[in-house]
PDB file of C-alpha atoms in Angstrom:
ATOM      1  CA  UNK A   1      76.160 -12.025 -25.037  1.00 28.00           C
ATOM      2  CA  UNK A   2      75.768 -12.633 -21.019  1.00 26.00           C
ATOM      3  CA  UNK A   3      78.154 -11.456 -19.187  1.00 29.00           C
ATOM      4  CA  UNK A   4      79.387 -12.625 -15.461  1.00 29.00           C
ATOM      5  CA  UNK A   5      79.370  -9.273 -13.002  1.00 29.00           C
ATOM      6  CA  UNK A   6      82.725  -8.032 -11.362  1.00 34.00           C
ATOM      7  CA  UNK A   7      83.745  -9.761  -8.340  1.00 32.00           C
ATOM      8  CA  UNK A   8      82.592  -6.182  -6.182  1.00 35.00           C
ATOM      9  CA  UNK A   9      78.674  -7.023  -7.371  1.00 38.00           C
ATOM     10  CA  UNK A  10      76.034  -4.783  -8.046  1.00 38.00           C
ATOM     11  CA  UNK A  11      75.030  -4.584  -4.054  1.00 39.00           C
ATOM     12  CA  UNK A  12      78.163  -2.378  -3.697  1.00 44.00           C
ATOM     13  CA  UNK A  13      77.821  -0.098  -6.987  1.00 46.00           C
ATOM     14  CA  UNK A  14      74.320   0.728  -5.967  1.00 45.00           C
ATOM     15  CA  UNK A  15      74.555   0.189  -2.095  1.00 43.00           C
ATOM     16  CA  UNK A  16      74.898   4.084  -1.620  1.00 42.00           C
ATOM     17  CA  UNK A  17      71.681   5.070  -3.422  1.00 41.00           C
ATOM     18  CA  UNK A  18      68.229   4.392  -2.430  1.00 40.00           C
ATOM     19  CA  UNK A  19      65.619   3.404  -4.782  1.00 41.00           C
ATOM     20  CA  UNK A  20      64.209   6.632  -5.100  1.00 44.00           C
ATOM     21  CA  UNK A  21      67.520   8.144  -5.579  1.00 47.00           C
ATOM     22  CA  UNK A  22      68.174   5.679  -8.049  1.00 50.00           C
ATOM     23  CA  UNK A  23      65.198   6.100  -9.971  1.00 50.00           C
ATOM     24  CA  UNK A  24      65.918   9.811 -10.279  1.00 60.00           C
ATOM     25  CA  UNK A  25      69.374   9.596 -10.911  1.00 77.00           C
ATOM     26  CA  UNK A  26      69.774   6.540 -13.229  1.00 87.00           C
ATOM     27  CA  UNK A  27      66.170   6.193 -14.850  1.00 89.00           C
ATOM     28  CA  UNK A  28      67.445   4.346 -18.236  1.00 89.00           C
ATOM     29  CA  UNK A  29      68.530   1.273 -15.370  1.00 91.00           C
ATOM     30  CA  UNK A  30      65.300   1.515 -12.994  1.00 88.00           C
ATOM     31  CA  UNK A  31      63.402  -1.010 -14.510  1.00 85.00           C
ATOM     32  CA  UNK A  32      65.865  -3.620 -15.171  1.00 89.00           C
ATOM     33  CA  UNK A  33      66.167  -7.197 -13.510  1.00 90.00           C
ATOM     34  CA  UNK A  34      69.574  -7.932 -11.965  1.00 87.00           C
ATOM     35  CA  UNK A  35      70.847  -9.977 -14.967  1.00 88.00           C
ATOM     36  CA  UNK A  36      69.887  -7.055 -17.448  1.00 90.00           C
ATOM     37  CA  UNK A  37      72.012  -4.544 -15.034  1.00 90.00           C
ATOM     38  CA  UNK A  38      74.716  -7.374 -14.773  1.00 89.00           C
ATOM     39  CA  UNK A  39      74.603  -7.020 -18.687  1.00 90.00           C
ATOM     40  CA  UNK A  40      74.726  -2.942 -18.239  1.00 92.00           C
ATOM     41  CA  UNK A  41      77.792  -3.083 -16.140  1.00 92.00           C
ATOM     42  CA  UNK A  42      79.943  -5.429 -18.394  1.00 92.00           C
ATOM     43  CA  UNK A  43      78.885  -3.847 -21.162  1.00 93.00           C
ATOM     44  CA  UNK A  44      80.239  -0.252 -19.709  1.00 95.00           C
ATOM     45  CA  UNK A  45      83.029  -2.130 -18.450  1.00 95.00           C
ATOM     46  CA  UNK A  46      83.876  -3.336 -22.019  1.00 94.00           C
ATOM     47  CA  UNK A  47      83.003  -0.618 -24.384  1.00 94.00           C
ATOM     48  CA  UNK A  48      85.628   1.689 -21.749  1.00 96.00           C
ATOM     49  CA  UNK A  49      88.223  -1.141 -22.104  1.00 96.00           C
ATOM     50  CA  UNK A  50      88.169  -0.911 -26.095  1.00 95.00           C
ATOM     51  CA  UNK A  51      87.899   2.892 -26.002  1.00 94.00           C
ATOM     52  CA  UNK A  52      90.947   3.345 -23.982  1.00 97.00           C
ATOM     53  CA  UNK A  53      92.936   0.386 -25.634  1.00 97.00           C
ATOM     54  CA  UNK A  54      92.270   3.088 -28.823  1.00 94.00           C
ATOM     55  CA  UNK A  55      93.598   6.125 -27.287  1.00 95.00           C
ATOM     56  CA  UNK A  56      96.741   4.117 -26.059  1.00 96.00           C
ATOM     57  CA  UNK A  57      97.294   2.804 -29.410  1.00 95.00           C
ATOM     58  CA  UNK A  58      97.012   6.539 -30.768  1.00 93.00           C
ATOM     59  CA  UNK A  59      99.487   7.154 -28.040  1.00 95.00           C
ATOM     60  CA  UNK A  60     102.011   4.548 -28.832  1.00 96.00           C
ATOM     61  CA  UNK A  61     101.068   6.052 -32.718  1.00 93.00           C
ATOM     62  CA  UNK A  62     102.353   9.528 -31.401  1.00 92.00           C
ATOM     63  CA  UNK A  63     104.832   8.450 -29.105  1.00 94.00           C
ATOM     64  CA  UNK A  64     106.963   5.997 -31.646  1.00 92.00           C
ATOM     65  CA  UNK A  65     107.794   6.096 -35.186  1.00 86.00           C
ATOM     66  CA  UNK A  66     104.812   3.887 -36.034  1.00 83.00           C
ATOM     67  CA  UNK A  67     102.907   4.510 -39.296  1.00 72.00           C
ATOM     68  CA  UNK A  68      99.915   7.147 -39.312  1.00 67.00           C
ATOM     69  CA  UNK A  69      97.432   5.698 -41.708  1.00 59.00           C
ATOM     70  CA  UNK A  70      95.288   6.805 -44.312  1.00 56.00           C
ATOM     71  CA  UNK A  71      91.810   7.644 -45.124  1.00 50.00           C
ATOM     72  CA  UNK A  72      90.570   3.992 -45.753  1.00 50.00           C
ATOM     73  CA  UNK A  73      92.130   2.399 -42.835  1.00 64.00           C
ATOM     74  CA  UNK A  74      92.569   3.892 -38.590  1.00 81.00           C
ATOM     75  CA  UNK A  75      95.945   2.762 -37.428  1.00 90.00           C
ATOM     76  CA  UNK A  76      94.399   3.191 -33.608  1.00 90.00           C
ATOM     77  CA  UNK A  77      91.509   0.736 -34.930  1.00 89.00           C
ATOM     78  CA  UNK A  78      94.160  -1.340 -36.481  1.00 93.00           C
ATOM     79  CA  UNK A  79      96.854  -1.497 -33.637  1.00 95.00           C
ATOM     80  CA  UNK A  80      93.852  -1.430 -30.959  1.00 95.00           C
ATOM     81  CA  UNK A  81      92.435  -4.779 -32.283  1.00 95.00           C
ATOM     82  CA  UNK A  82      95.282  -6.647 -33.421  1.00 97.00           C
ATOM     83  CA  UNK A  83      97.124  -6.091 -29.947  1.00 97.00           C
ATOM     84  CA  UNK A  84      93.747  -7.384 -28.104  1.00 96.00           C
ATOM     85  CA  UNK A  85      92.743 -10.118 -30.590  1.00 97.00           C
ATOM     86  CA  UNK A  86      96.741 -11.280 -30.346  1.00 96.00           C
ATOM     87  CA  UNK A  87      96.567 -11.134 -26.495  1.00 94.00           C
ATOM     88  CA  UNK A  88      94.536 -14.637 -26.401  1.00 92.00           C
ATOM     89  CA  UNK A  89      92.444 -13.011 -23.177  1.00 91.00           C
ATOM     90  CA  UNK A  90      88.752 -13.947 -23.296  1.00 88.00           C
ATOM     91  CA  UNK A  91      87.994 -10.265 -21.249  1.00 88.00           C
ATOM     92  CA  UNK A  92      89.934  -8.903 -24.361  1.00 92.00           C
ATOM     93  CA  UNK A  93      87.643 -10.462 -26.634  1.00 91.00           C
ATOM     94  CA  UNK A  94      84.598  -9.397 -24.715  1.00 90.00           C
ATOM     95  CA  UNK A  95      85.713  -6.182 -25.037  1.00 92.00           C
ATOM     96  CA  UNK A  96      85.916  -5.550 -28.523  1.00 92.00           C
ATOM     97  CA  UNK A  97      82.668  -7.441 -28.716  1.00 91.00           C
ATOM     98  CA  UNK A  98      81.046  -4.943 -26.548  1.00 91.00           C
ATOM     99  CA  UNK A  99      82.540  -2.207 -28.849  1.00 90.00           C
ATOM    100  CA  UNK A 100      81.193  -3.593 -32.128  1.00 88.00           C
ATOM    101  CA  UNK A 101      77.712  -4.205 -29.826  1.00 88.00           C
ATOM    102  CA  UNK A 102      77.619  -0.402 -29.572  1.00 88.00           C
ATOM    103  CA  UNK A 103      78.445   0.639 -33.269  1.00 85.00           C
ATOM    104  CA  UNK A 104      75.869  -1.240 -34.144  1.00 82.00           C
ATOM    105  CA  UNK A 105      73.026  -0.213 -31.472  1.00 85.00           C
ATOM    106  CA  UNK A 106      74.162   3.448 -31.579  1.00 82.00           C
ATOM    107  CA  UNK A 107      73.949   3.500 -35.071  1.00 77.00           C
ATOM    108  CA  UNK A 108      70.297   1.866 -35.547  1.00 75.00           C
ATOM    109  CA  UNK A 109      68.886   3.383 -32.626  1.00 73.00           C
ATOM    110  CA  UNK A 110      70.041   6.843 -34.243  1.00 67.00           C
ATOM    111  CA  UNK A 111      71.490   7.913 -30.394  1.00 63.00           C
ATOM    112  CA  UNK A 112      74.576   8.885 -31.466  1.00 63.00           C
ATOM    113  CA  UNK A 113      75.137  12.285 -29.231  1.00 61.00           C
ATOM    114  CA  UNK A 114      76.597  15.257 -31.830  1.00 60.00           C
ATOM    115  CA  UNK A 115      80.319  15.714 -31.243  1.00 57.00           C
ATOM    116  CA  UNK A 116      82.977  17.131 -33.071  1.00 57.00           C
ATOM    117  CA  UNK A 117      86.086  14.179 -32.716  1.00 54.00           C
ATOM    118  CA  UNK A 118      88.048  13.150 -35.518  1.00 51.00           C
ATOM    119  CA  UNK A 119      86.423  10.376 -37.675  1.00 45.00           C
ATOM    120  CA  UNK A 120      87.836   7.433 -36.542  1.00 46.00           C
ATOM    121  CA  UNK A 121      86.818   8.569 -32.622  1.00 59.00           C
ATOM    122  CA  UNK A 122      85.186   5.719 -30.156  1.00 64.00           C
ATOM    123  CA  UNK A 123      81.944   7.604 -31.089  1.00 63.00           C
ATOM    124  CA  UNK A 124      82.082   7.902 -34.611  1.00 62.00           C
ATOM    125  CA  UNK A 125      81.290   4.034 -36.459  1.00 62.00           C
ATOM    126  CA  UNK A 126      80.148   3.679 -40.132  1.00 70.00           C
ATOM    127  CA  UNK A 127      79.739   0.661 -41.943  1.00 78.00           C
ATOM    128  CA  UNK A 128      82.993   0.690 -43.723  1.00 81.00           C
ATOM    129  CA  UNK A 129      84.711   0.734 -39.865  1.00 82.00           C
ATOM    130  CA  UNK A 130      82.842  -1.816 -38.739  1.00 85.00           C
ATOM    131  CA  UNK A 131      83.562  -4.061 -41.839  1.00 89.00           C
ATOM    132  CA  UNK A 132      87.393  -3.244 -40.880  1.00 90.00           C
ATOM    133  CA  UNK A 133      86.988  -4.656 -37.456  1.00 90.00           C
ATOM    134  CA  UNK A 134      84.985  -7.252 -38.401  1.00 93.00           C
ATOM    135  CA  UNK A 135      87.538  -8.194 -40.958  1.00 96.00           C
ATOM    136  CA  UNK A 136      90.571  -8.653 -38.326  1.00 96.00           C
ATOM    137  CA  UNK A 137      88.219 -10.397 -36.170  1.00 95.00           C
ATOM    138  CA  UNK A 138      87.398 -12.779 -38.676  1.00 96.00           C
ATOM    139  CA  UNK A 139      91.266 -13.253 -39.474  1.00 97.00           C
ATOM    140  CA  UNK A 140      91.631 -13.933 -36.438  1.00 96.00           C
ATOM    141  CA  UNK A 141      88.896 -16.738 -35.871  1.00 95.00           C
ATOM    142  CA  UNK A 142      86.375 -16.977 -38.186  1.00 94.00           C
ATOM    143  CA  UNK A 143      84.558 -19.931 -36.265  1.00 92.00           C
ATOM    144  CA  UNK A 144      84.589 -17.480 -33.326  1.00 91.00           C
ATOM    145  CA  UNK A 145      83.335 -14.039 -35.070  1.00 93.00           C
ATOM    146  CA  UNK A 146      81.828 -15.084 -37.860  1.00 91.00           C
ATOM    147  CA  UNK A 147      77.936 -14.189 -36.387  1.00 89.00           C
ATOM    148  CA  UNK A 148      79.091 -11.045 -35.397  1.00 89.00           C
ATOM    149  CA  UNK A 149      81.065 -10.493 -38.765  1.00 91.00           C
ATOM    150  CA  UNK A 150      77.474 -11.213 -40.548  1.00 89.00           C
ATOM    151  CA  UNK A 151      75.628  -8.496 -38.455  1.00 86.00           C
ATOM    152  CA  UNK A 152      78.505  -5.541 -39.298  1.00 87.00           C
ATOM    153  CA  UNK A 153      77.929  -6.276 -42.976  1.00 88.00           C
ATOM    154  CA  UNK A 154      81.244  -8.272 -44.165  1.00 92.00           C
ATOM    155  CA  UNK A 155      80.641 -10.458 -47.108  1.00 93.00           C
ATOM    156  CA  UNK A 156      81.523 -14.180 -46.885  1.00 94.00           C
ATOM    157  CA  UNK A 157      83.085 -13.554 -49.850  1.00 95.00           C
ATOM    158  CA  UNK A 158      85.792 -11.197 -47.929  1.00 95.00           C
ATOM    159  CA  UNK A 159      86.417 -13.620 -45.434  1.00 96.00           C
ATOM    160  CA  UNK A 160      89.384 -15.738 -47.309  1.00 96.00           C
ATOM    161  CA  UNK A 161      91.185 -12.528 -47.767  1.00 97.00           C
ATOM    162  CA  UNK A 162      90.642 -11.305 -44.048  1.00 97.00           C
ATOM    163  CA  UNK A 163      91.951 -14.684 -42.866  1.00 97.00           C
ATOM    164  CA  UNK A 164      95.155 -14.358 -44.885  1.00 97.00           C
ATOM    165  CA  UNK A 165      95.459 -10.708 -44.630  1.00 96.00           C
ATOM    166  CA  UNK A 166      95.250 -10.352 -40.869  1.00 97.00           C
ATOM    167  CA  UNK A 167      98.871 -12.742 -39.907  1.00 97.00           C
ATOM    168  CA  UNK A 168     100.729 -10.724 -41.973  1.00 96.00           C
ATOM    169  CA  UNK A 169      98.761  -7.333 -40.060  1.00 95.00           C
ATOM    170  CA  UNK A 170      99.564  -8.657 -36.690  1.00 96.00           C
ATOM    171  CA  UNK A 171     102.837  -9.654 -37.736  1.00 96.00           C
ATOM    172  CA  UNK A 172     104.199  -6.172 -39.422  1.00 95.00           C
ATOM    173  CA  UNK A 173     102.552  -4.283 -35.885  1.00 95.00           C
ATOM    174  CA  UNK A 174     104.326  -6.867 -33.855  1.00 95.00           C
ATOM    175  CA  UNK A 175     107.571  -6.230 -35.794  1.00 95.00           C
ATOM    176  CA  UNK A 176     107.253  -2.663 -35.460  1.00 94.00           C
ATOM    177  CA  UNK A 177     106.634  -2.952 -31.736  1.00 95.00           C
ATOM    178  CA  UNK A 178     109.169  -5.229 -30.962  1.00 94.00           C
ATOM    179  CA  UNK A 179     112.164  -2.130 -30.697  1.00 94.00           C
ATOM    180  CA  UNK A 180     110.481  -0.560 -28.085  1.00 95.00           C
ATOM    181  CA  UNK A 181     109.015  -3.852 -25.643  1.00 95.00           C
ATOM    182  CA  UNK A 182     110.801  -3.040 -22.198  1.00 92.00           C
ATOM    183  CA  UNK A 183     110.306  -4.479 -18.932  1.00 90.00           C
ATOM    184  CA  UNK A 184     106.992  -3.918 -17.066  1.00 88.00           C
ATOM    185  CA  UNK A 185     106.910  -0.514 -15.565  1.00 89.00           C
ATOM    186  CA  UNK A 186     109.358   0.790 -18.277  1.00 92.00           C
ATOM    187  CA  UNK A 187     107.179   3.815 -18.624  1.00 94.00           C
ATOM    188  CA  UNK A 188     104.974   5.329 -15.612  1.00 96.00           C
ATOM    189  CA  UNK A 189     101.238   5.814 -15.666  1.00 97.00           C
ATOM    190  CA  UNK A 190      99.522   6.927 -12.699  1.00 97.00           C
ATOM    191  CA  UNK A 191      95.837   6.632 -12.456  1.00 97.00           C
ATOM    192  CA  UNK A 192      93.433   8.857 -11.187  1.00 98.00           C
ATOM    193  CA  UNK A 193      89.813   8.580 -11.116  1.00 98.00           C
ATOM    194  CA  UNK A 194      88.093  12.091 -10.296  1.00 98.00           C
ATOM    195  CA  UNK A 195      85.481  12.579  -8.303  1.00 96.00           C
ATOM    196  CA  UNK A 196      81.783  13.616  -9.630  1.00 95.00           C
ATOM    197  CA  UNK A 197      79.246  16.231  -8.576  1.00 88.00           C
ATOM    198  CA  UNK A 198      76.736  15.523 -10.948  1.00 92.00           C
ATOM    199  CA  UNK A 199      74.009  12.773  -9.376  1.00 93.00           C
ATOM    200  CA  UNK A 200      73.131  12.025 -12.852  1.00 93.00           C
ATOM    201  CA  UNK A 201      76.593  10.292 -13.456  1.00 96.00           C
ATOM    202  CA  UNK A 202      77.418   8.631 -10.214  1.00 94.00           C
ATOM    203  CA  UNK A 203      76.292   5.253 -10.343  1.00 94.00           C
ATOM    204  CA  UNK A 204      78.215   5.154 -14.035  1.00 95.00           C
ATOM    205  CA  UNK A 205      81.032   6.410 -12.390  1.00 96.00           C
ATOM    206  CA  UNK A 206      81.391   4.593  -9.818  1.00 94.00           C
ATOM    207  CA  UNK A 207      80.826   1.574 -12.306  1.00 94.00           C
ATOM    208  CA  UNK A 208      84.280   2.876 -13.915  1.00 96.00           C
ATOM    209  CA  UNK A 209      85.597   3.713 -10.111  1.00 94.00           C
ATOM    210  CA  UNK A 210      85.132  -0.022  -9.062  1.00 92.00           C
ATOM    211  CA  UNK A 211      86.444  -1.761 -11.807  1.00 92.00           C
ATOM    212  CA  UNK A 212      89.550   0.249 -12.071  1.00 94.00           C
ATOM    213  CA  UNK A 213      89.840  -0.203 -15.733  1.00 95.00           C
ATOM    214  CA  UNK A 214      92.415   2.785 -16.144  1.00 97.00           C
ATOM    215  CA  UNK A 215      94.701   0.643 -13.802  1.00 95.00           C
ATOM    216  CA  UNK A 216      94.217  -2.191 -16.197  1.00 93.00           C
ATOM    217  CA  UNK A 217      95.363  -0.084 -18.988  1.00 95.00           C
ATOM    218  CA  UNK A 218      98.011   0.975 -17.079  1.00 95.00           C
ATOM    219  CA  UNK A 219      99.443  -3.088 -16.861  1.00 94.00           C
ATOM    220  CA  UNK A 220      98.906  -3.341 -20.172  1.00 94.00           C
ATOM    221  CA  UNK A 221     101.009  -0.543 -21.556  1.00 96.00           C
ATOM    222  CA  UNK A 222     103.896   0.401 -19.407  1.00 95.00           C
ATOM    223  CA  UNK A 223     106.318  -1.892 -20.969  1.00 95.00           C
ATOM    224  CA  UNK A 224     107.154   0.259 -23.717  1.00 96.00           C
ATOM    225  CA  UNK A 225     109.688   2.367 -23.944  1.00 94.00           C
ATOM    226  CA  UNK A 226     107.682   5.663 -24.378  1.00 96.00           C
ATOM    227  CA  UNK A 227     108.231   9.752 -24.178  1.00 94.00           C
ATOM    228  CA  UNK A 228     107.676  10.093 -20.572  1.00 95.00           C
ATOM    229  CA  UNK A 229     104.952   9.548 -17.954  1.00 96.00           C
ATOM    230  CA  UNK A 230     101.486   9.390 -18.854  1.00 97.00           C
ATOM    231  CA  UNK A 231      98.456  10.103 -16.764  1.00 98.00           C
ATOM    232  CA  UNK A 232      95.516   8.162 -16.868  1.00 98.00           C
ATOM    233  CA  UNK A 233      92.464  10.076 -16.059  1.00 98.00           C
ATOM    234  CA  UNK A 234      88.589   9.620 -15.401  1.00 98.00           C
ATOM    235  CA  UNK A 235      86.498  12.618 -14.866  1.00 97.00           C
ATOM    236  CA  UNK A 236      83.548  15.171 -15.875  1.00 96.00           C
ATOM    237  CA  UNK A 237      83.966  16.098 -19.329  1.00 92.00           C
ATOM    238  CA  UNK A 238      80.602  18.121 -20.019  1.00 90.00           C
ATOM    239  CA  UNK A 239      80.470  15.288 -23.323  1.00 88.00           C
ATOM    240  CA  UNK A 240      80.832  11.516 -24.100  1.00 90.00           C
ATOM    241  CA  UNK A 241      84.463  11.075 -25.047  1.00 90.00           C
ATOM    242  CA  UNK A 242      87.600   9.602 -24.609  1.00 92.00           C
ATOM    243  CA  UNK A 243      90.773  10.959 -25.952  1.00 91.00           C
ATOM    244  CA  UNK A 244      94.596  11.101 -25.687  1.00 93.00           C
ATOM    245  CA  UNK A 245      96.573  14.178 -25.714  1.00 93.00           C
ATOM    246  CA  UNK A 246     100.009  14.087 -26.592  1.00 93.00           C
ATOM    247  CA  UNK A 247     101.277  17.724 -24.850  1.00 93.00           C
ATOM    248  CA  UNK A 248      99.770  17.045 -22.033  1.00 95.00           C
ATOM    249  CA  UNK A 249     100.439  13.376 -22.389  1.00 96.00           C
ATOM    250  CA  UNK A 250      97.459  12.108 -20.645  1.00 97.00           C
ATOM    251  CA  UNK A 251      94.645   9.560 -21.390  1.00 96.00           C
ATOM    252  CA  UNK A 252      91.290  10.926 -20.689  1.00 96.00           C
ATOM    253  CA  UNK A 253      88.189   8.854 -19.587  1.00 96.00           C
ATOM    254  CA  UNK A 254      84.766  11.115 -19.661  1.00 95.00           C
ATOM    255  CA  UNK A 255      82.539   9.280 -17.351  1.00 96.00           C
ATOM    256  CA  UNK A 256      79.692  10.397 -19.663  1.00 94.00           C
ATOM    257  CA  UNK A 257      80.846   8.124 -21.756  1.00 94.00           C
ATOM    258  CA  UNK A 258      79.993   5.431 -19.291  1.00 96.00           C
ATOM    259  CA  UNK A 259      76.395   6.835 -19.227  1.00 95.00           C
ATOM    260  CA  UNK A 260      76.084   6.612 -22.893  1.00 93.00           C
ATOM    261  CA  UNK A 261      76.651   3.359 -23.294  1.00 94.00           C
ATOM    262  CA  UNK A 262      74.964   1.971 -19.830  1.00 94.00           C
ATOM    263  CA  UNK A 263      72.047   4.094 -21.193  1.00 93.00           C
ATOM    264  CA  UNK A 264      72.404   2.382 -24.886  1.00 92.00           C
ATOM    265  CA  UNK A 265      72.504  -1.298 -23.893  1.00 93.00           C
ATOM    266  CA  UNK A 266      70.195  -0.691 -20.839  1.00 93.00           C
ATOM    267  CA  UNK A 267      67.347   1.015 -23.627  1.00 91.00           C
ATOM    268  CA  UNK A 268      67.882  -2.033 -25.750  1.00 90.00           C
ATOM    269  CA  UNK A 269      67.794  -4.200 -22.937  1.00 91.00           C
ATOM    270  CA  UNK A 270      64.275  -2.802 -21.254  1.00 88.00           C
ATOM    271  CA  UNK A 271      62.956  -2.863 -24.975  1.00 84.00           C
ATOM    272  CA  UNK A 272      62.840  -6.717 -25.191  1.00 80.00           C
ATOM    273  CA  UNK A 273      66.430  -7.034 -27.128  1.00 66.00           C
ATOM    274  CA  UNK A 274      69.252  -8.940 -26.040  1.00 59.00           C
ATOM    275  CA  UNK A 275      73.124  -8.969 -26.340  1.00 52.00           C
ATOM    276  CA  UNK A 276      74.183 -11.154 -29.338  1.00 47.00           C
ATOM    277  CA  UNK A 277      73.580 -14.858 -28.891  1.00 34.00           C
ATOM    278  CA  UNK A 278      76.932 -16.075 -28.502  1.00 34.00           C
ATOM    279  CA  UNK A 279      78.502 -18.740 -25.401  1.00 38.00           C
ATOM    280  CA  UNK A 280      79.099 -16.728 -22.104  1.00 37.00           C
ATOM    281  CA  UNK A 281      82.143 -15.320 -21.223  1.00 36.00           C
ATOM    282  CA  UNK A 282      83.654 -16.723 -18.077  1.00 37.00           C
ATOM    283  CA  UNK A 283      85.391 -13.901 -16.814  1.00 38.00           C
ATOM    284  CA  UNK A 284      83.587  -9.861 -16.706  1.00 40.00           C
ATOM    285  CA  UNK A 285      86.865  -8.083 -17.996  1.00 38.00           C
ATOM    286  CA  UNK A 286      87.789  -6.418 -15.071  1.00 41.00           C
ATOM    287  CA  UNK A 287      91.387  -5.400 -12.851  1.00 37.00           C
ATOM    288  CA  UNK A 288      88.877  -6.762 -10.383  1.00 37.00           C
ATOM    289  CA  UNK A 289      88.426  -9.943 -11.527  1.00 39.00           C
ATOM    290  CA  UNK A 290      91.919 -10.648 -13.254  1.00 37.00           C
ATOM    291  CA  UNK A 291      93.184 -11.087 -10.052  1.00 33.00           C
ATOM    292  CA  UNK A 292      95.931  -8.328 -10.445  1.00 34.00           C
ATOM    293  CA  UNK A 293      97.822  -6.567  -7.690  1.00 32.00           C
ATOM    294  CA  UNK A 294      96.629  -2.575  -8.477  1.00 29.00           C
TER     295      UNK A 294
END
């Protein structure tokens, strides 16, 4: 699925590294044209999007007397998608489309890195979580998802109950929600991306740097009526991950994360494949691009 590139362009996330540099530092993205690294971007852009809109929902999970799931279904999956797929916002959409996209590429090309997160983690997918998501998609529009419903492994036959299951879903989350909707700015997040000392992850963070995705996050979550402050936070982990913590109330953003997946797509990319054959988007989902006031 082509994707349009952020308003800031690729000239200024690779203006400060020459081509030797970049070759050294970003190898998986060397050999790319410009549309296959406007592809890379986006899809970095999108898969971080998703994976934070997760960790917020596990923090709104933690924060209010929401329910906290079972072993079939992830609440954070559940509460993620439905409050995206309800928002009506094509970067939205793109998002979780470039979330299922890596499930699915992670999974075949066997690149999952090892890591030790809960099961229903960003980094952990299995056919029975993409068949959830796929399912609420499909509620949501089958017309819309239905391609990308056939490639996670949903049966047709499912579809009838997804597409009556998933008003009443949206409807109980939005009902359980609606006590704690304040005004904007109800709660306060404060954003902070770190800065990196490892070459190897400087043109993916400065990828997450430009777009200021955790500001976007921010908007989209301080009207609620939660615990406290929460920090928003991009940095080194030492690992691919992303991942809230309630006692120290803080989202965390590991900019190897943005390296896994720019490496993922870029590898399928240079390999002859192609994002799934769907219309464009018209809008990259970024802060950037939105036109907000950060």
């Amino acid at each position: 699925m082509l994707r349009r590139l952020m308003a800031i362009s690729l000239v200024t996330v690779f203006s400060s590294f020459s081509p030797a540099a970049h070759a050294q530092t970003a190898p998986a993205l060397d050999n790319l044209t410009d549309e296959q690294l406007q592809q890379t971007v986006n899809f970095v852009i999108g898969n971080a999007i998703f994976g934070l809109y997760h960790e917020a929902a596990k923090m709104l999970i933690s924060d209010l007397p929401l329910p906290t799931g079972n072993d079939v279904i992830d609440p954070a999956d559940q509460l993620a998608a439905t409050m995206m797929l309800e928002a009506n916002e094509e970067w939205l959409d793109t998002a979780i489309v470039n979330a299922t996209d890596s499930w699915y590429l992670a999974r075949s090309s066997q690149a999952l890195p090892e890591h030790n997160a809960p099961l229903y983690s960003t980094l952990v997918p299995n056919i029975g979580r993409d068949r959830q998501m796929a399912c609420l998609m499909v509620g949501k529009d089958a017309g819309g998802y239905g391609d990308l419903a056939d490639m996670m492994g949903l049966p047709k036959n499912d579809w009838k109950a997804c597409e009556t299951a998933y008003p009443k879903t949206a409807a109980e989350w939005n009902d359980r929600l609606k006590p704690f909707v304040a005004k904007a700015g109800a709660t306060k997040f404060v954003a902070r991306y770190e800065p990196v000392r490892d070459p190897f992850l400087d043109i993916y963070a400065t990828i997450v740097k430009e777009s200021k995705v955790l500001d976007l996050i921010a908007r989209s979550f301080n009207g609620y009526k939660l615990k406290g402050d929460v920090k928003l936070t991009a940095r080194t982990c030492g690992r691919p991950d992303i991942y809230w913590s309630a006692e120290k109330r803080e989202i965390t953003y590991c900019y190897e994360m943005a390296r896994f997946h720019g490496e993922l797509i870029a590898g399928h990319l240079a390999a002859g494949g192609s994002e799934k054959e769907s219309e464009p988007a018209q809008e990259i989902p970024t802060a950037v691009n939105l036109g907000q006031e950060l």
